[in-house]
Amino acid sequence: MNPSIQEQPTVSVIVPTFNRANFLPRAISSILQQTFTNFELIIVDDGSTDNTAEVVKEFTDPRIKYLPLGKNYGGSYARNQGIKAADTEFIAFLDSDDEWLPEKLELQVKRVKESDDPLATVVYCLGYECVEGQKKIPSLHLYEGDVFDDLLRGWLPPTTSLFMVKRSALLEVNGFDESLPSFQDYDLWLSLAAANNHFLVVDKPLIIRYFHPQQIGGNLQAKLEGLRIFKNKWGKVIKQRTGAINYHRVIGVRTSIVQLLRVNKELDKGNKITALFYILALLKFLPWSGELFAKGIIRVIFGAKVYKLLFELKYALFYRNQNKSSTAI
């Protein structure tokens, strides 16, 4: 069917973006190439100062809506504005530096429509991670139905780009918590699960997630503040429902990730002593911080170049072994 003559779309695709004009065409193209065509695409420009507007204008597909916010509010606010602007049954998310594979929407819509679970409102999938041009599928346990306790135990699909959610369910929990500068997706899935929304999965990689220096993952202040708010909001629930040991594991892992960011920031400034102090603080969260502790020690002793080489070697070995496993099957 010609998209220009379709009536009410079934899915609104929300793409928040901020100064990602160099990545945005790839994301938009991957949406327009979907085998499921009954969608609208809402690009929420969160105050970009680059040529994002010009990039969007180059795409003439009538399903595209451009929503400029005028200034930078943050990812949660931008996604919520997209949800409010939508008028469809489902909302799907794509980060502007990622891309979907062609069957993403088709298989997720089909999975929800064919489910016999009346409480199912959320569907996610697997995805590739791409670093230095090499792709791998990270390990992820697949849970369906009531996943609240699984989330409280630390289970977390790695990006919102994997998800499609019924808009009514998002509105019932007030969408993304705009007070959170990080951990917004974890918070949203917990809120949805706590409100008795069930999850479904398509057991197939349907997105490609790219890693690059511009990502907010490197924003230390956002991580610190987000972790503080998240602990205040969910810490007591995690401890009560899953126990003190699991609480220390879940919070410890996420604190250690933030702590490693601190280490990297200090090393970038040449402050090896301060960086070592932050690395030693990771010992508090053993055994869960063991891998991150090792990464920090390697970075301090051998420097960024050796650390990067070891990381790339590990990634290449994983990629080769994964390819061997796929060939064997």
C-alpha positions as semicolon CSV with decimal commas, in nm:
position;residue;x (nm);y (nm);z (nm)
1;M;0,000;0,000;0,000
2;N;0,121;0,351;-0,075
3;P;0,210;0,519;0,260
4;S;0,069;0,851;0,140
5;I;-0,287;0,712;0,116
6;Q;-0,293;0,517;0,442
7;E;-0,533;0,622;0,711
8;Q;-0,457;0,610;1,083
9;P;-0,107;0,466;1,140
10;T;-0,063;0,181;1,387
11;V;0,282;0,273;1,520
12;S;0,451;0,602;1,601
13;V;0,827;0,581;1,583
14;I;0,988;0,832;1,820
15;V;1,343;0,942;1,736
16;P;1,486;1,198;1,982
17;T;1,796;1,369;1,853
18;F;2,046;1,631;1,964
19;N;2,330;1,735;1,733
20;R;2,341;1,398;1,558
21;A;2,302;1,519;1,200
22;N;2,589;1,293;1,095
23;F;2,409;0,980;1,223
24;L;2,045;1,075;1,164
25;P;2,018;0,980;0,792
26;R;2,111;0,619;0,873
27;A;1,843;0,600;1,142
28;I;1,573;0,758;0,925
29;S;1,656;0,538;0,627
30;S;1,634;0,223;0,840
31;I;1,283;0,322;0,950
32;L;1,166;0,403;0,598
33;Q;1,293;0,062;0,484
34;Q;1,067;-0,127;0,727
35;T;0,859;-0,410;0,581
36;F;0,574;-0,288;0,803
37;T;0,472;0,044;0,649
38;N;0,173;0,165;0,852
39;F;0,365;0,401;1,080
40;E;0,445;0,765;1,138
41;L;0,793;0,887;1,221
42;I;0,822;1,167;1,477
43;I;1,170;1,318;1,490
44;V;1,200;1,521;1,810
45;D;1,482;1,774;1,773
46;D;1,597;1,844;2,127
47;G;1,753;2,184;2,057
48;S;2,015;2,084;1,799
49;T;2,257;2,353;1,687
50;D;2,392;2,160;1,389
51;N;2,218;2,106;1,052
52;T;1,963;1,854;1,183
53;A;1,669;2,047;1,036
54;E;1,827;2,048;0,689
55;V;1,899;1,675;0,712
56;V;1,536;1,598;0,795
57;K;1,411;1,814;0,506
58;E;1,606;1,598;0,264
59;F;1,359;1,317;0,337
60;T;1,024;1,381;0,167
61;D;0,829;1,080;0,294
62;P;0,487;1,207;0,414
63;R;0,501;0,982;0,720
64;I;0,777;1,199;0,871
65;K;0,689;1,465;1,129
66;Y;0,958;1,704;1,252
67;L;0,912;1,838;1,605
68;P;1,175;2,100;1,702
69;L;1,179;2,184;2,074
70;G;1,383;2,504;2,044
71;K;1,627;2,422;2,321
72;N;1,788;2,118;2,482
73;Y;1,566;1,961;2,748
74;G;1,708;1,609;2,764
75;G;1,615;1,267;2,631
76;S;1,324;1,195;2,866
77;Y;1,145;1,521;2,790
78;A;1,205;1,478;2,417
79;R;1,065;1,124;2,413
80;N;0,764;1,233;2,618
81;Q;0,691;1,512;2,371
82;G;0,698;1,255;2,094
83;I;0,458;1,030;2,285
84;K;0,219;1,324;2,338
85;A;0,235;1,418;1,971
86;A;0,150;1,062;1,865
87;D;-0,200;0,929;1,816
88;T;-0,142;0,559;1,753
89;E;-0,180;0,226;1,928
90;F;0,192;0,160;1,964
91;I;0,505;0,363;2,028
92;A;0,846;0,240;1,913
93;F;1,174;0,407;2,002
94;L;1,493;0,449;1,803
95;D;1,798;0,641;1,918
96;S;1,922;0,866;1,640
97;D;2,265;0,699;1,627
98;D;2,125;0,344;1,597
99;E;1,942;0,168;1,316
100;W;1,672;-0,094;1,274
101;L;1,679;-0,399;1,054
102;P;1,391;-0,418;0,802
103;E;1,161;-0,662;0,989
104;K;1,177;-0,489;1,327
105;L;0,829;-0,336;1,333
106;E;0,661;-0,619;1,141
107;L;0,776;-0,891;1,381
108;Q;0,703;-0,689;1,694
109;V;0,352;-0,590;1,585
110;K;0,286;-0,952;1,491
111;R;0,415;-1,076;1,827
112;V;0,179;-0,849;2,021
113;K;-0,122;-0,909;1,797
114;E;-0,085;-1,287;1,815
115;S;-0,025;-1,301;2,192
116;D;-0,295;-1,455;2,409
117;D;-0,178;-1,253;2,711
118;P;-0,429;-0,968;2,765
119;L;-0,178;-0,783;2,985
120;A;0,099;-0,780;2,724
121;T;0,177;-0,420;2,626
122;V;0,557;-0,423;2,586
123;V;0,762;-0,610;2,327
124;Y;1,140;-0,606;2,290
125;C;1,391;-0,789;2,073
126;L;1,759;-0,871;2,050
127;G;2,011;-0,647;1,881
128;Y;2,365;-0,625;1,752
129;E;2,630;-0,408;1,913
130;C;2,877;-0,251;1,670
131;V;3,224;-0,130;1,766
132;E;3,493;-0,045;1,511
133;G;3,280;-0,197;1,235
134;Q;3,242;-0,535;1,407
135;K;2,905;-0,663;1,528
136;K;2,816;-0,900;1,808
137;I;2,496;-1,005;1,983
138;P;2,544;-0,946;2,357
139;S;2,420;-1,208;2,597
140;L;2,071;-1,131;2,728
141;H;1,833;-1,352;2,923
142;L;1,489;-1,347;2,761
143;Y;1,198;-1,301;3,000
144;E;0,829;-1,267;2,920
145;G;0,512;-1,197;3,115
146;D;0,550;-1,039;3,459
147;V;0,915;-0,932;3,458
148;F;0,906;-0,695;3,757
149;D;1,120;-0,912;3,985
150;D;1,357;-0,989;3,697
151;L;1,411;-0,615;3,649
152;L;1,460;-0,567;4,022
153;R;1,729;-0,836;4,012
154;G;1,919;-0,631;3,756
155;W;1,794;-0,769;3,424
156;L;1,786;-0,489;3,168
157;P;1,769;-0,493;2,787
158;P;2,044;-0,249;2,687
159;T;1,864;0,021;2,485
160;T;1,519;0,172;2,422
161;S;1,575;0,105;2,051
162;L;1,478;-0,259;2,118
163;F;1,128;-0,171;2,240
164;M;0,774;-0,113;2,123
165;V;0,505;-0,027;2,381
166;K;0,133;0,040;2,378
167;R;0,085;0,415;2,401
168;S;-0,194;0,376;2,658
169;A;0,045;0,193;2,893
170;L;0,307;0,467;2,857
171;L;0,051;0,736;2,936
172;E;-0,070;0,548;3,245
173;V;0,280;0,563;3,399
174;N;0,340;0,920;3,274
175;G;0,609;0,815;3,029
176;F;0,976;0,873;3,105
177;D;1,070;1,032;3,438
178;E;1,204;1,373;3,333
179;S;1,392;1,419;3,661
180;L;1,634;1,142;3,557
181;P;1,934;1,249;3,345
182;S;2,031;0,881;3,311
183;F;1,879;0,538;3,393
184;Q;1,555;0,660;3,229
185;D;1,491;0,339;3,039
186;Y;1,549;0,113;3,342
187;D;1,311;0,332;3,541
188;L;1,043;0,318;3,272
189;W;1,050;-0,061;3,235
190;L;1,025;-0,092;3,614
191;S;0,731;0,149;3,620
192;L;0,552;-0,041;3,343
193;A;0,613;-0,379;3,505
194;A;0,504;-0,249;3,847
195;A;0,177;-0,137;3,685
196;N;0,114;-0,499;3,573
197;N;0,217;-0,455;3,211
198;H;0,354;-0,780;3,070
199;F;0,653;-0,807;2,838
200;L;0,693;-1,010;2,518
201;V;1,007;-1,080;2,316
202;V;1,101;-1,143;1,955
203;D;1,400;-1,375;1,982
204;K;1,587;-1,225;1,689
205;P;1,839;-0,939;1,645
206;L;1,642;-0,656;1,485
207;I;1,854;-0,348;1,561
208;I;2,215;-0,235;1,539
209;R;2,343;-0,030;1,829
210;Y;2,655;0,174;1,757
211;F;2,915;0,291;2,010
212;H;3,092;0,624;1,961
213;P;3,240;0,910;2,170
214;Q;2,937;1,142;2,144
215;Q;2,713;0,919;2,351
216;I;2,574;1,031;2,685
217;G;2,723;0,716;2,836
218;G;3,034;0,927;2,890
219;N;2,849;1,208;3,071
220;L;2,971;1,156;3,426
221;Q;2,748;1,414;3,595
222;A;2,438;1,273;3,426
223;K;2,530;0,923;3,544
224;L;2,598;1,035;3,901
225;E;2,276;1,232;3,935
226;G;2,070;0,964;3,761
227;L;2,206;0,693;3,990
228;R;2,129;0,902;4,299
229;I;1,767;0,958;4,194
230;F;1,724;0,596;4,083
231;K;1,851;0,463;4,419
232;N;1,612;0,691;4,608
233;K;1,320;0,585;4,390
234;W;1,375;0,209;4,361
235;G;1,637;0,110;4,618
236;K;1,393;0,027;4,896
237;V;1,172;-0,178;4,662
238;I;1,473;-0,372;4,529
239;K;1,589;-0,454;4,882
240;Q;1,243;-0,549;5,012
241;R;1,144;-0,774;4,721
242;T;1,477;-0,934;4,629
243;G;1,692;-0,907;4,942
244;A;1,988;-0,707;5,065
245;I;2,249;-0,912;4,874
246;N;2,076;-0,855;4,542
247;Y;2,034;-0,486;4,626
248;H;2,408;-0,448;4,679
249;R;2,474;-0,639;4,356
250;V;2,236;-0,431;4,141
251;I;2,344;-0,097;4,287
252;G;2,706;-0,209;4,308
253;V;2,729;-0,296;3,940
254;R;2,580;0,037;3,834
255;T;2,788;0,234;4,083
256;S;3,100;0,058;3,954
257;I;3,018;0,157;3,597
258;V;2,989;0,520;3,704
259;Q;3,309;0,487;3,907
260;L;3,498;0,362;3,600
261;L;3,381;0,674;3,417
262;R;3,536;0,875;3,699
263;V;3,860;0,683;3,655
264;N;3,868;0,756;3,282
265;K;3,794;1,124;3,335
266;E;4,079;1,159;3,586
267;L;4,323;0,972;3,363
268;D;4,230;1,194;3,070
269;K;4,332;1,489;3,289
270;G;4,657;1,317;3,390
271;N;4,550;1,261;3,752
272;K;4,676;0,904;3,805
273;I;4,667;0,918;4,186
274;T;4,305;1,030;4,195
275;A;4,216;0,770;3,932
276;L;4,380;0,498;4,143
277;F;4,178;0,612;4,444
278;Y;3,857;0,569;4,246
279;I;3,972;0,227;4,122
280;L;4,038;0,107;4,476
281;A;3,687;0,220;4,571
282;L;3,559;-0,048;4,332
283;L;3,684;-0,314;4,576
284;K;3,387;-0,226;4,793
285;F;3,155;-0,385;4,538
286;L;3,342;-0,712;4,481
287;P;3,281;-0,966;4,340
288;W;3,046;-0,781;4,105
289;S;3,296;-0,505;4,025
290;G;3,581;-0,743;3,942
291;E;3,585;-0,694;3,566
292;L;3,555;-0,317;3,595
293;F;3,831;-0,312;3,858
294;A;4,059;-0,500;3,617
295;K;3,979;-0,256;3,337
296;G;4,067;0,038;3,558
297;I;4,399;-0,114;3,671
298;I;4,498;-0,191;3,310
299;R;4,417;0,166;3,206
300;V;4,625;0,315;3,489
301;I;4,928;0,089;3,449
302;F;4,946;0,052;3,072
303;G;4,767;0,362;2,945
304;A;4,476;0,428;2,712
305;K;4,639;0,286;2,396
306;V;4,708;-0,058;2,545
307;Y;4,364;-0,061;2,708
308;K;4,203;0,015;2,370
309;L;4,407;-0,257;2,196
310;L;4,309;-0,517;2,456
311;F;3,944;-0,414;2,430
312;E;3,950;-0,443;2,051
313;L;4,126;-0,782;2,073
314;K;3,865;-0,915;2,314
315;Y;3,588;-0,784;2,090
316;A;3,748;-0,939;1,777
317;L;3,782;-1,279;1,950
318;F;3,419;-1,265;2,061
319;Y;3,314;-1,172;1,708
320;R;3,516;-1,460;1,555
321;N;3,381;-1,717;1,802
322;Q;3,026;-1,594;1,743
323;N;3,069;-1,634;1,368
324;K;3,202;-1,989;1,419
325;S;2,899;-2,075;1,632
326;S;2,663;-1,937;1,366
327;T;2,838;-2,136;1,094
328;A;2,821;-2,454;1,298
329;I;2,446;-2,416;1,340
